[in-house]
Coordinates of C-alpha atoms and ligand atoms in Angstrom, one line a residue:
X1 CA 84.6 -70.2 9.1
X2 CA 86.7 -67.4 8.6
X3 CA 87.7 -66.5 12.6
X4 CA 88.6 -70.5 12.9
X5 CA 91.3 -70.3 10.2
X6 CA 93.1 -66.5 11.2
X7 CA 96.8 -67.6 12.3
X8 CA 97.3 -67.7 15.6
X9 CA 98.9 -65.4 17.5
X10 CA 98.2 -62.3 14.9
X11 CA 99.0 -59.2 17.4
X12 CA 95.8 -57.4 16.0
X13 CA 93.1 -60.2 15.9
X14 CA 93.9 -61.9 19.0
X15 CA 92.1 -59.1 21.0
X16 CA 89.1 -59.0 18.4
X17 CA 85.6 -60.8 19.8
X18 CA 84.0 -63.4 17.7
X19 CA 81.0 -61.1 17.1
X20 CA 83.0 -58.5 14.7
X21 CA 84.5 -61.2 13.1
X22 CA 81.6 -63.3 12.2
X23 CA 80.1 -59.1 10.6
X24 CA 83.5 -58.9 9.0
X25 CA 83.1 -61.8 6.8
X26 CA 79.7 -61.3 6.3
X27 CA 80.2 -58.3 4.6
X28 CA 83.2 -59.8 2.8
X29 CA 80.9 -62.2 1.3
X30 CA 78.7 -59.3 0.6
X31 CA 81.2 -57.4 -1.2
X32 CA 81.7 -60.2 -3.4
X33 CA 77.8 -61.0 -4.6
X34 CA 77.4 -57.4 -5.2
X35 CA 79.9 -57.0 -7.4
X36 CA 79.8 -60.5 -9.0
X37 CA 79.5 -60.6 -13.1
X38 CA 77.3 -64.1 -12.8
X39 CA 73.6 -63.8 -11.1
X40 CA 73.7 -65.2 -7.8
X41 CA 70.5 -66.8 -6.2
X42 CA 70.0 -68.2 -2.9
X43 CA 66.9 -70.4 -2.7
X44 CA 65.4 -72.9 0.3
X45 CA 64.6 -76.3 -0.4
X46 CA 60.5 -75.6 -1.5
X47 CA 62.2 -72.9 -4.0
X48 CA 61.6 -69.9 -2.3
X49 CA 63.9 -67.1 -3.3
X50 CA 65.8 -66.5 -0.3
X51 CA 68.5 -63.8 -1.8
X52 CA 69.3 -62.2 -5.3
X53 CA 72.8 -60.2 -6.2
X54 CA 72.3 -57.3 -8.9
X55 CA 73.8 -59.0 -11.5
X56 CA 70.6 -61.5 -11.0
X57 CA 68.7 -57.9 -10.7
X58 CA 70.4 -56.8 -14.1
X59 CA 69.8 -60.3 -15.9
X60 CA 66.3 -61.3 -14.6
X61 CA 64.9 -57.6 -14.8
X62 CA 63.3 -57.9 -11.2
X63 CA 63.8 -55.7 -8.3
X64 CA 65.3 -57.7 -5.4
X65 CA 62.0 -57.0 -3.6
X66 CA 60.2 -58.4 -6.7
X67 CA 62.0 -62.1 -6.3
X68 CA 63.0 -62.4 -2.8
X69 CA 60.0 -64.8 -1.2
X70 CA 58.7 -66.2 -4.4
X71 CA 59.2 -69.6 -5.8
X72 CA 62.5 -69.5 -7.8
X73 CA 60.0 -70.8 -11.2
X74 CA 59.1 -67.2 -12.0
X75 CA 62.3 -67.0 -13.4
X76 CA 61.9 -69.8 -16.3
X77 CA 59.9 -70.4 -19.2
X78 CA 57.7 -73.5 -19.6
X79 CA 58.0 -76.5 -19.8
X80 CA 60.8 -76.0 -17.0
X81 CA 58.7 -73.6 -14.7
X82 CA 56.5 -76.8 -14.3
X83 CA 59.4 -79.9 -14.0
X84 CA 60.7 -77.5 -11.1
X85 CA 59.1 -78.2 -8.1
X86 CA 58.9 -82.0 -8.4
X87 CA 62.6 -81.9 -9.7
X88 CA 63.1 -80.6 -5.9
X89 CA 61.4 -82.4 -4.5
X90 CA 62.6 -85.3 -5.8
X91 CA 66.3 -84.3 -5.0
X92 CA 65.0 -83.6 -1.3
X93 CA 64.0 -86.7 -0.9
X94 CA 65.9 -89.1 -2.6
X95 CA 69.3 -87.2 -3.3
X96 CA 69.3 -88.2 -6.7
X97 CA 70.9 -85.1 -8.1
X98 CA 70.6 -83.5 -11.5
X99 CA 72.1 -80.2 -11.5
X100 CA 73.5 -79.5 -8.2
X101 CA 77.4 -79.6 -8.5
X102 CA 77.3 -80.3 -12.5
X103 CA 76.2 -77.2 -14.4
X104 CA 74.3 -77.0 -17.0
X105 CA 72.7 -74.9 -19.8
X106 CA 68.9 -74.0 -19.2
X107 CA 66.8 -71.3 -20.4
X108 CA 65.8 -68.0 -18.2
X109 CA 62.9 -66.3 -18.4
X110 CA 62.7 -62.4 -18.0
X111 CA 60.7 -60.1 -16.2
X112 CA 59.4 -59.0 -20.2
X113 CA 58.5 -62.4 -21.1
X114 CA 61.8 -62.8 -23.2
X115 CA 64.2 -65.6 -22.6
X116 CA 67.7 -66.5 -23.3
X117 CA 70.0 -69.2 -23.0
X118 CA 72.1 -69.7 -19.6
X119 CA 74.4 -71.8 -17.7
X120 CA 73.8 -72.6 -14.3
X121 CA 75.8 -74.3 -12.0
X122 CA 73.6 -74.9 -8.4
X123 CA 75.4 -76.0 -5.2
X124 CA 73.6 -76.6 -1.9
X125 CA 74.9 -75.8 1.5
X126 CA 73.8 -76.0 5.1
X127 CA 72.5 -72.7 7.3
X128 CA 72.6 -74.2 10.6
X129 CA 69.7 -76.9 9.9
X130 CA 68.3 -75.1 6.8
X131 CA 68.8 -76.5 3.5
X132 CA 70.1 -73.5 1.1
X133 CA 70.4 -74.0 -2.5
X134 CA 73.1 -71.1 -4.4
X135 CA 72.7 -71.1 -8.3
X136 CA 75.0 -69.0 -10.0
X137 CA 73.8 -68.3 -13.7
X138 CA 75.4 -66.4 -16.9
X139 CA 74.0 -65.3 -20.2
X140 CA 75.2 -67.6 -23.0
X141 CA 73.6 -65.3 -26.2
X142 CA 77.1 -64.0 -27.1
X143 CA 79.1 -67.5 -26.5
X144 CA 76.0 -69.0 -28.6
X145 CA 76.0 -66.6 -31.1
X146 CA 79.6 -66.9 -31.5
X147 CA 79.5 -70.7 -31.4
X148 CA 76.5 -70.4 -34.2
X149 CA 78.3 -68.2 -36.2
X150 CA 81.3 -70.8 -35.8
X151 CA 79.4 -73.7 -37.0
X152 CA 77.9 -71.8 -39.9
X153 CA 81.7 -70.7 -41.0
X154 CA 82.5 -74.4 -40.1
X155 CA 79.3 -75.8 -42.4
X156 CA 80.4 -73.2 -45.1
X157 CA 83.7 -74.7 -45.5
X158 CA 82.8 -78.0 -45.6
X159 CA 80.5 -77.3 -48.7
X160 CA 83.1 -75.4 -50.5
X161 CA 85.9 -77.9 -49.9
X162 CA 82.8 -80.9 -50.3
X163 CA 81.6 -78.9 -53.8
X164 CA 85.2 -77.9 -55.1
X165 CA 86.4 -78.8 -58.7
X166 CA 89.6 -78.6 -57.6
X167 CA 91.3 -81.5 -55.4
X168 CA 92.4 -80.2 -52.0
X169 CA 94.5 -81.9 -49.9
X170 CA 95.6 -81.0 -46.4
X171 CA 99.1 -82.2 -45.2
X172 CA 101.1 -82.1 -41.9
X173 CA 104.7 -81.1 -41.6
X174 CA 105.7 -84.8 -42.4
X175 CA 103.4 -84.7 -45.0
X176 CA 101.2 -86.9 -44.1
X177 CA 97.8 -86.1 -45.5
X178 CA 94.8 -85.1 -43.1
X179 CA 91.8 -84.7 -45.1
X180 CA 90.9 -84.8 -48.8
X181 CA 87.9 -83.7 -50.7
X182 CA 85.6 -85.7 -52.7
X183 CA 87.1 -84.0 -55.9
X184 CA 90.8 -85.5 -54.4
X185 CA 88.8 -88.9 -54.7
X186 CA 87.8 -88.8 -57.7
X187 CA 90.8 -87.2 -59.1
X188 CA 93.6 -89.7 -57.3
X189 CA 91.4 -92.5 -57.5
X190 CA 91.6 -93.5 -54.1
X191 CA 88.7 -93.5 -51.5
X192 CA 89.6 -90.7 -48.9
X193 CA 90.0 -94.0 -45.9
X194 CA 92.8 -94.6 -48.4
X195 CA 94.5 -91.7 -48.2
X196 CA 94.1 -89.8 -44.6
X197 CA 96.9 -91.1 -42.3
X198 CA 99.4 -91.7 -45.3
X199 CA 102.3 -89.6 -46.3
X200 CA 101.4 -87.2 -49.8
X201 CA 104.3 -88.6 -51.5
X202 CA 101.7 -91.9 -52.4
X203 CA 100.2 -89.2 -54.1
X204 CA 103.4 -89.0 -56.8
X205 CA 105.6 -90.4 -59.0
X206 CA 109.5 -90.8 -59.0
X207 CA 111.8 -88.1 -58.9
X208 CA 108.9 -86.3 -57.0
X209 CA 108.2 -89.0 -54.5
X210 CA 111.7 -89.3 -53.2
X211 CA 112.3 -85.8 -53.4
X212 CA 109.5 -84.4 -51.6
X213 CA 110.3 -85.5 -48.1
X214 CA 113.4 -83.7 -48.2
X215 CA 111.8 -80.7 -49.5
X216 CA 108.9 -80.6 -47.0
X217 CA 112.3 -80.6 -44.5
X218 CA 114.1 -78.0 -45.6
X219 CA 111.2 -76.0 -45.6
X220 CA 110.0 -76.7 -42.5
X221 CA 113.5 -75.8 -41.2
X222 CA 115.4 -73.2 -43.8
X223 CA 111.2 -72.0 -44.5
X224 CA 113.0 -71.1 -48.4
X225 CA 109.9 -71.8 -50.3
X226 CA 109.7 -73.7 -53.4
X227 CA 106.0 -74.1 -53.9
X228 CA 104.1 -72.4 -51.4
X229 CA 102.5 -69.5 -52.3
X230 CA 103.9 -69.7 -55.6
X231 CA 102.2 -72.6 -57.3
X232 CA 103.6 -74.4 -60.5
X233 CA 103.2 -77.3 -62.7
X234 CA 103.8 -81.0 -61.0
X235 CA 102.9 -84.7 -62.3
X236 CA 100.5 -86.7 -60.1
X237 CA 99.9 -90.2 -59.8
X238 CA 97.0 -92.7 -59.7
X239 CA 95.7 -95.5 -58.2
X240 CA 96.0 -96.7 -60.9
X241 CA 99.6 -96.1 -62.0
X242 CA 98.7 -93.4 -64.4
X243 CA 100.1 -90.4 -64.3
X244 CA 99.2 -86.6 -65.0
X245 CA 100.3 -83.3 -64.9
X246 CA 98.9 -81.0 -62.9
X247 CA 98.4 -77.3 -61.4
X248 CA 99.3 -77.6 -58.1
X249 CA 99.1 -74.2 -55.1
X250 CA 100.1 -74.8 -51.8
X251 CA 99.3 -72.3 -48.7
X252 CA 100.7 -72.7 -45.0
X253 CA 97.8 -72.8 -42.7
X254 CA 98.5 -72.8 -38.8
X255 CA 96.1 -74.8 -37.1
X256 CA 96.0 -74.4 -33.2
X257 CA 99.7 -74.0 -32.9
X258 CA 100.4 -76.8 -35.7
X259 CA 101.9 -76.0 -39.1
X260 CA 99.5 -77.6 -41.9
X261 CA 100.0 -77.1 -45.6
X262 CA 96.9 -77.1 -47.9
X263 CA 97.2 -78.2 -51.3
X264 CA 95.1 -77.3 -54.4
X265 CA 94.9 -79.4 -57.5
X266 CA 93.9 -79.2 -61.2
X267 CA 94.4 -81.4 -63.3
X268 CA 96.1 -79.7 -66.3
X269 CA 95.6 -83.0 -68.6
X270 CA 93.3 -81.7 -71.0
X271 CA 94.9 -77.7 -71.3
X272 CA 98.2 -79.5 -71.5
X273 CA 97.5 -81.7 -74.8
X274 CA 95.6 -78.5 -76.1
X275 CA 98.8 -76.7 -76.1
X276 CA 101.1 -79.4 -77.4
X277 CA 98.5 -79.9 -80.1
X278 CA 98.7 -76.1 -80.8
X279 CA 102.2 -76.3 -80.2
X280 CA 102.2 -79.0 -82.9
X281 CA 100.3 -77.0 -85.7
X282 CA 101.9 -74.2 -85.3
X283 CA 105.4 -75.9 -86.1
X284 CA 103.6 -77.6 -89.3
X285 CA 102.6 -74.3 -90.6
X286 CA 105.9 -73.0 -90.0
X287 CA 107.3 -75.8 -91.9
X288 CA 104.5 -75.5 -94.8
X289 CA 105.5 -71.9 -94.6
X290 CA 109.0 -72.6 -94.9
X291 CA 108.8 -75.1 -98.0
X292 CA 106.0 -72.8 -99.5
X293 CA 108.3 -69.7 -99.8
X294 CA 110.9 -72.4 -100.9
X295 CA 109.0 -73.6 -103.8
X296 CA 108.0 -70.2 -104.4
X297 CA 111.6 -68.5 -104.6
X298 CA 112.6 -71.9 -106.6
X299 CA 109.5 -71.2 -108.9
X300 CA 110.3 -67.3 -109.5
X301 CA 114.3 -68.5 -109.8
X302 CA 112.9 -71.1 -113.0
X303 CA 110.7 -68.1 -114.2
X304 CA 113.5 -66.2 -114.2
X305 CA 116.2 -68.4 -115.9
X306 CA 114.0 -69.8 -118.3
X307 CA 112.6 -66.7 -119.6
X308 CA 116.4 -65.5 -120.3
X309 CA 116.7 -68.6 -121.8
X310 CA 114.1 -68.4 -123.8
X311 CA 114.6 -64.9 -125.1
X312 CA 117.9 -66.1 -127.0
X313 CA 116.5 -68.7 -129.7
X314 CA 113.6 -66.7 -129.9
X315 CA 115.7 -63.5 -130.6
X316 CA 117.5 -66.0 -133.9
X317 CA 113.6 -66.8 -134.9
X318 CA 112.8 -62.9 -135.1
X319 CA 116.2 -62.0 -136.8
X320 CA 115.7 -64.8 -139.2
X321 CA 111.9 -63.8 -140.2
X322 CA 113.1 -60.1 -140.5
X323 CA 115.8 -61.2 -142.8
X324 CA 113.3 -62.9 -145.0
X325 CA 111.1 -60.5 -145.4
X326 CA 113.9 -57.8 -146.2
X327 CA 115.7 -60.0 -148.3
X328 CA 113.6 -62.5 -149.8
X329 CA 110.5 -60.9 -150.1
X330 CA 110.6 -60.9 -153.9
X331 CA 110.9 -64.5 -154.1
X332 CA 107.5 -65.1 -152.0
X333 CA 104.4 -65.1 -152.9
X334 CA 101.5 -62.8 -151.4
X335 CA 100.5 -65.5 -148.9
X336 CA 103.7 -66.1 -148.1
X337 CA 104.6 -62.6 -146.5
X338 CA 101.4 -62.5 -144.9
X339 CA 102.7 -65.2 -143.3
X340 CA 105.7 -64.1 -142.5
X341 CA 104.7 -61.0 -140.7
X342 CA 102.2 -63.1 -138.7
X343 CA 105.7 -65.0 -137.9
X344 CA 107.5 -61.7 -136.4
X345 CA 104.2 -60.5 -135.3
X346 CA 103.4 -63.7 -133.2
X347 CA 107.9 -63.5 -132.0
X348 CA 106.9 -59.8 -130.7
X349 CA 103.8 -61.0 -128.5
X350 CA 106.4 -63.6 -127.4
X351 CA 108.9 -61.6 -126.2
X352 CA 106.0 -59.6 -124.4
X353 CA 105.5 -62.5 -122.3
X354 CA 108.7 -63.2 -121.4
X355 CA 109.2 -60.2 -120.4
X356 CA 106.0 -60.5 -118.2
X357 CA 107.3 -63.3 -116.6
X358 CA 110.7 -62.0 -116.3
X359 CA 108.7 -59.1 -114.9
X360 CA 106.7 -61.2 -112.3
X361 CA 109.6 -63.5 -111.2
X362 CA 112.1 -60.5 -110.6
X363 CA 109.1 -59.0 -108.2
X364 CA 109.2 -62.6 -106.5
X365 CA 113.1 -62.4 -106.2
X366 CA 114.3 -58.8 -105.3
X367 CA 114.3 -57.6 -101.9
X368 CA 111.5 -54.9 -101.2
X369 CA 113.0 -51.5 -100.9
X370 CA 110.9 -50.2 -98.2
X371 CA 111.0 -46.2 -97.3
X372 CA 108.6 -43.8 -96.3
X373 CA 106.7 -42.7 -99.7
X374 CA 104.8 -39.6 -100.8
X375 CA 102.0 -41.5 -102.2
X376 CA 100.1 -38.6 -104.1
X377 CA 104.2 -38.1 -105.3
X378 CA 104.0 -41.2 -106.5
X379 CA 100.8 -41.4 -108.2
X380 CA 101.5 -37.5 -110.0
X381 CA 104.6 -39.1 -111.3
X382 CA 102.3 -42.1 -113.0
X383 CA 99.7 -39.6 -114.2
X384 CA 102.5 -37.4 -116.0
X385 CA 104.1 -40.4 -117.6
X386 CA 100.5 -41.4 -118.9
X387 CA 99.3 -38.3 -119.6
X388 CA 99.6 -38.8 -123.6
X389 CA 97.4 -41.7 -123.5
X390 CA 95.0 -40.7 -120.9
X391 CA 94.4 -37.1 -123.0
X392 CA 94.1 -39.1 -126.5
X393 CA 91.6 -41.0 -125.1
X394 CA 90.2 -38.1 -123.2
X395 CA 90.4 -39.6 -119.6
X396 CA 89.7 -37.3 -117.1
X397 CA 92.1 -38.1 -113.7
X398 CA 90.4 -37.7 -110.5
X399 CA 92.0 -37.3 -107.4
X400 CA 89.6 -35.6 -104.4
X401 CA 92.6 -35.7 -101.9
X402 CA 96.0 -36.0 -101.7
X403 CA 97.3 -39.5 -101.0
X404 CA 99.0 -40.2 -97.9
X405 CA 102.8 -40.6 -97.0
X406 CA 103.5 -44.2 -96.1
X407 CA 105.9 -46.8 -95.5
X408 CA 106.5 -49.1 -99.0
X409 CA 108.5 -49.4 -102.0
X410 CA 108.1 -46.3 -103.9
X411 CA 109.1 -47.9 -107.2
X412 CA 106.8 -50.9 -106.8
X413 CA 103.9 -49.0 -105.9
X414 CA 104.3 -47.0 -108.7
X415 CA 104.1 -50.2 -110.9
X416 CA 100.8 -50.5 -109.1
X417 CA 99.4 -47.4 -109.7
X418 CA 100.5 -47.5 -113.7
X419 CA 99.4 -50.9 -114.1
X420 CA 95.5 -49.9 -112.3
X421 CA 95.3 -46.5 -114.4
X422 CA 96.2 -47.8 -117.3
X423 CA 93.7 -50.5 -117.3
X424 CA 90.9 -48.2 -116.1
X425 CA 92.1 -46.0 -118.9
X426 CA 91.7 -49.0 -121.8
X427 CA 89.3 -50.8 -120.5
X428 CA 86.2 -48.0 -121.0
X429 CA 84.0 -47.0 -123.7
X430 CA 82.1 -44.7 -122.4
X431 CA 81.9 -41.5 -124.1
X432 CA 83.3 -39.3 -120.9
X433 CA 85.5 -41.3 -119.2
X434 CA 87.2 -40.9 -115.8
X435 CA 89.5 -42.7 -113.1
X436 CA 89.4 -41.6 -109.7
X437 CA 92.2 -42.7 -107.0
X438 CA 92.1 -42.2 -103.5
X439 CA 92.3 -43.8 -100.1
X440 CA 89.7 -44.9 -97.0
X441 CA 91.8 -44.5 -93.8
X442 CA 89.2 -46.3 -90.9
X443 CA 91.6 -47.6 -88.0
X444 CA 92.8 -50.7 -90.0
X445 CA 95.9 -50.0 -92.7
X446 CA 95.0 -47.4 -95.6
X447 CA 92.8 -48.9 -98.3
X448 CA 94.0 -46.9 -101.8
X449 CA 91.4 -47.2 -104.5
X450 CA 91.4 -47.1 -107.9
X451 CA 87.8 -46.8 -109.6
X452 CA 86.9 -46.5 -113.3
X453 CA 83.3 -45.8 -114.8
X454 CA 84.5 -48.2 -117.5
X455 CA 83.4 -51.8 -119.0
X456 CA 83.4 -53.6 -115.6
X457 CA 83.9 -57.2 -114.6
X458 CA 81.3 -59.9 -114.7
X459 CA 81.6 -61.3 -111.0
X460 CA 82.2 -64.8 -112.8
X461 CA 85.9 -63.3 -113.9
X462 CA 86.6 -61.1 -111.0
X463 CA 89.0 -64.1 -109.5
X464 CA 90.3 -64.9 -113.3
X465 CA 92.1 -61.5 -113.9
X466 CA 94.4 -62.4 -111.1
X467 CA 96.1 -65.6 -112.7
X468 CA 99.0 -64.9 -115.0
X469 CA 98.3 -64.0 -118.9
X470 CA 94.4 -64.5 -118.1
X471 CA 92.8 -62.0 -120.6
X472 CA 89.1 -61.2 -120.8
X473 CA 88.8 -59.3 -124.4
X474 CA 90.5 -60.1 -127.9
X475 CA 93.6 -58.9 -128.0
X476 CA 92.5 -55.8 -130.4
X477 CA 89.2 -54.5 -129.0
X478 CA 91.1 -52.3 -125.7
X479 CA 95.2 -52.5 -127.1
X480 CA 97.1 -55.5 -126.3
X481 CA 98.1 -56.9 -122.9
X482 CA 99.7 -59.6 -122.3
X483 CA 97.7 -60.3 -119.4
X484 CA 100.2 -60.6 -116.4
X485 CA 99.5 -56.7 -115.1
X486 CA 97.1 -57.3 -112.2
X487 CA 99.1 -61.2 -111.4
X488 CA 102.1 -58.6 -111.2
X489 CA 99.9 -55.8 -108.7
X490 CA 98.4 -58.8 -107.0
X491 CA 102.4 -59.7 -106.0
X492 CA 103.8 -56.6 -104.9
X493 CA 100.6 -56.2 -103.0
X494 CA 101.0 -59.5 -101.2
X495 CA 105.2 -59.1 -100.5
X496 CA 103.8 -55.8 -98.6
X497 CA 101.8 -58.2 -96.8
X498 CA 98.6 -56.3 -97.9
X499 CA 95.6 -57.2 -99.9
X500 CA 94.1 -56.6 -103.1
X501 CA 90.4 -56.7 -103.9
X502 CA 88.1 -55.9 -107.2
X503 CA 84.5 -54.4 -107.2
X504 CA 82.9 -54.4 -110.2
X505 CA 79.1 -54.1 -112.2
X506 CA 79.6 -54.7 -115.7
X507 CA 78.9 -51.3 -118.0
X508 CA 78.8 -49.5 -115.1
X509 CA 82.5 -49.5 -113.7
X510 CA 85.1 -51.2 -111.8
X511 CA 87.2 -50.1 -108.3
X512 CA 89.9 -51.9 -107.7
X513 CA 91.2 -51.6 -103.6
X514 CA 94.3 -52.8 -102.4
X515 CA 96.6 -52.3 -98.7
X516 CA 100.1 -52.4 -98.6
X517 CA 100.2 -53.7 -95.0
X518 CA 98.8 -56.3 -92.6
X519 CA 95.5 -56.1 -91.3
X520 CA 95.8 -55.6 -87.9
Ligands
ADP1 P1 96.1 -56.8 -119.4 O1 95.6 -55.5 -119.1 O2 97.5 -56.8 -119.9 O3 95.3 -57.6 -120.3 P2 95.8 -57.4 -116.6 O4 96.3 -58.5 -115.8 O5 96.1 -56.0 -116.3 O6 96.2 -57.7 -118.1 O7 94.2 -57.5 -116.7 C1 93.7 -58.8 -116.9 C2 92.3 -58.6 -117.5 O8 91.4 -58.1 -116.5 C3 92.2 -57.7 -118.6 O9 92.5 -58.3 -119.8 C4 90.8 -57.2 -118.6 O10 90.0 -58.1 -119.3 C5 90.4 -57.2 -117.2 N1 90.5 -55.9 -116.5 C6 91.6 -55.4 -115.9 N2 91.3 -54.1 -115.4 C7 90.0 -53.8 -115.8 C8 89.2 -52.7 -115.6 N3 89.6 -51.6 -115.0 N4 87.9 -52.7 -116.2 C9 87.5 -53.9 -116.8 N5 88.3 -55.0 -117.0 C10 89.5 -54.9 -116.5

């Protein structure tokens, strides 16, 4: 009792008669179940509702004269409405308690029929010889709500880190690891029983293992980072004493005041022998490359010395069957000079070739000289030198635009261009003939085209014209070649790193397409 406990003495309560201090307190006690959060009921020992405080008003949605004299079971659903009066009764009389001065979480029941989760904590206490129960009760929806929506985050984690490819791997600040996923298992080989409660560094082989401890340290106490956050390429270890190299990312996690580190895993294994295989290739084609060109330069370098070796004695043979046939001509017979000429004839169509090859290996050899070139320059220069044989044969020149300005070897290119129009020229008997040249410029490197209404190509020999001194016609029928003009195209073509192509339908004409740049 409040008056029993006031200090003695007190100048101001000494005078005061029990009376105002027994209504003092009472409306202390007031004060407080009015403005209490929790719902506060006072009930008798047969459950009759002997007091409710507003928050009970506000929660139940009763008035106070609604409750107050009815059984305290109004305010819960079934099945409990029902357990509640033996439950009482039972306490009553035996003393066997299950609620009183333990709290628990029961279900309320609403004035609209709706109900909702609440704790209750009852105590009893003693009016004089009446048995009084107090319950004091609070809403749990929010703190269940929030505990349901914990769980579900809870649940969702689980599957993620249960369903992961990746291995992840929780340490402490000693690195000592605290859970693993299944995909940790199966990666480490290890059952997780195996790993939990053990320090990571099982987890790796030496330099790693011995090095990680005092890593983990100086993090822990410098916090420079090495890994976290960063992630990089480690080697892991096996049960099984294999080892592997892997992706590994590290986060900093704190965990109710603790410092944990989670670790995710990939093994790299697979990517990693991918790239050395590429890695591998690419350094094989590089060599091929490398011996390729070699060969090549050492194949244009034997062209090249041969064929001025070559031109020597061949120059005596020609001097000597041009001696004969000035100076001994009387002394031979018919047959005999016609054999002869065949002799300086067939020295003539020699020299042609070696000059061809001297031609084609000197293309193979020199440096490009690469400049930016007035094509349609270019190509009026070719057309002028030609002109004589072009009008003689009555070739009409076609050109519907002006060519381009581009970045080649102006002198080469025009050996292409000579080389394509004078074939398109020859190689046609129609009685109008024409060569058209001109250019497609779609987004990749210009295409330049030279097209002829000519003789055409069977598609059987459209590779054929390519390879060196490969001739389709006898020599006569279209004036003589010596067959190494589109080997020598095809080569300045390529050393542009472009391409060179051939369309043809026999009778009907031929376009020949070429770029003097890598497709991009
Ligand atoms: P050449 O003209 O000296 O014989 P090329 O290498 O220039 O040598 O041509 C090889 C062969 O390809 C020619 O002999 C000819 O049979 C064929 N050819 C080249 N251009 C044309 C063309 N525009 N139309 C038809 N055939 C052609």
């Amino acid at each position: 009792m409040a008056h029993d406990q006031r200090p003695s003495g007190c100048p101001f309560h000494e005078s005061r008669p029990a009376e105002q201090a027994l209504q003092e307190s009472e409306a202390r006690t007031r004060a407080i179940l009015e403005t209490a959060v929790d719902a506060i009921i006072t009930i008798d020992e047969h459950g009759i509702i002997d007091s409710v405080n507003p928050a009970a008003v506000r929660l139940f949605g009763y008035t106070t004269e609604e409750v107050v004299g009815r059984n305290v079971k109004m305010l819960m659903p079934s099945p409990y409405r029902e357990e509640h009066d033996e439950y009482l009764s039972n306490y009553v009389t035996t003393g066997r308690k299950k609620i009183i001065g333990i709290g628990r979480e029961v279900v309320g029941l609403r004035k609209d029929g709706s109900t909702f989760p609440m704790h209750l904590a009852v105590s009893e206490l003693w009016l004089g010889p009446r048995r009084m129960f107090t319950g004091i009760t609070r809403d749990i929806t929010p703190l269940r709500s929030a505990m349901q929506r914990l769980q579900d985050s809870e649940a969702r984690n689980r599957a993620i880190l249960e369903t992961a490819v990746d291995a992840i791997i929780t340490i402490d600040e000693h690195g000592t690891i605290e859970s693993v996923n299944p995909s940790a298992e199966r990666l480490f080989g290890y059952p997780s029983a195996d790993m939990v409660g053990r320090n990571v560094k099982m987890l790796m082989p030496s330099p790693y293992r011995e090095e990680h401890d005092g890593y983990l340290h100086n993090y822990v106490t410098t916090g420079r980072k090495k890994i976290i956050g960063i992630g990089r390429e480690v080697v892991g270890l096996r049960k099984d004493g294999t080892t592997f190299p892997m992706d590994l990312a590290v986060s900093e996690v704190r965990l109710e005041g603790r410092r944990l580190f989670t670790g995710i895993v990939r093994d790299v294994s697979e990517r990693k022998a991918a790239e050395e295989r590429l890695h591998y290739y690419a350094q094989e084609l590089q060599e091929r490359n490398a011996e390729l060109l070699r060969s090549n330069q050492e194949l244009d370098d034997f062209a090249y010395i041969a064929s001025h070796d070559l031109k020597e004695p061949l120059r005596g043979i020609h001097n000597y069957a041009t001696f004969l046939l000035e100076d001994y001509a009387a002394r031979l017979d018919e047959e005999g000079r016609g054999k002869l000429h065949t002799l300086t004839y067939l020295t003539q169509r020699m020299d042609a070739f070696i000059d061809s090859l001297l031609e084609f290996s000197r293309v193979g050899r020199l440096d490009l000289a690469i400049q930016e070139t007035d094509l349609d320059r270019v190509l009026a220069d070719v057309v002028d030198s030609l002109r004589i044989g072009l009008d003689e044969r009555g070739v009409e020149v076609r050109i519907p635009r002006p060519l381009p300005t581009i970045r080649c070897d102006r002198v080469r290119v025009g050996e292409i261009f000579r080389n394509l129009v004078t074939n398109a020229m020859k190689y046609n008997d129609k009685p109008e003939k024409w060569v058209e040249v001109g250019f497609d410029d779609g987004g990749g490197p210009v295409v330049l085209y030279v097209r002829d209404n000519g003789i055409g190509i069977r598609e059987k020999h459209q590779d054929a014209i390519f390879r060196i001194f490969k001739r389709l016609h006898a020599r006569d029928k279209y004036g003589g070649g010596t067959g190494a003009g589109l080997t020598i195209v095809k080569k300045i073509v390529e050393r542009h790193g472009g391409r060179i192509w051939v369309e043809s339908t026999p009778d009907v004409g031929t376009t020949f397409r070429f770029t003097l740049a890598p497709d991009r």
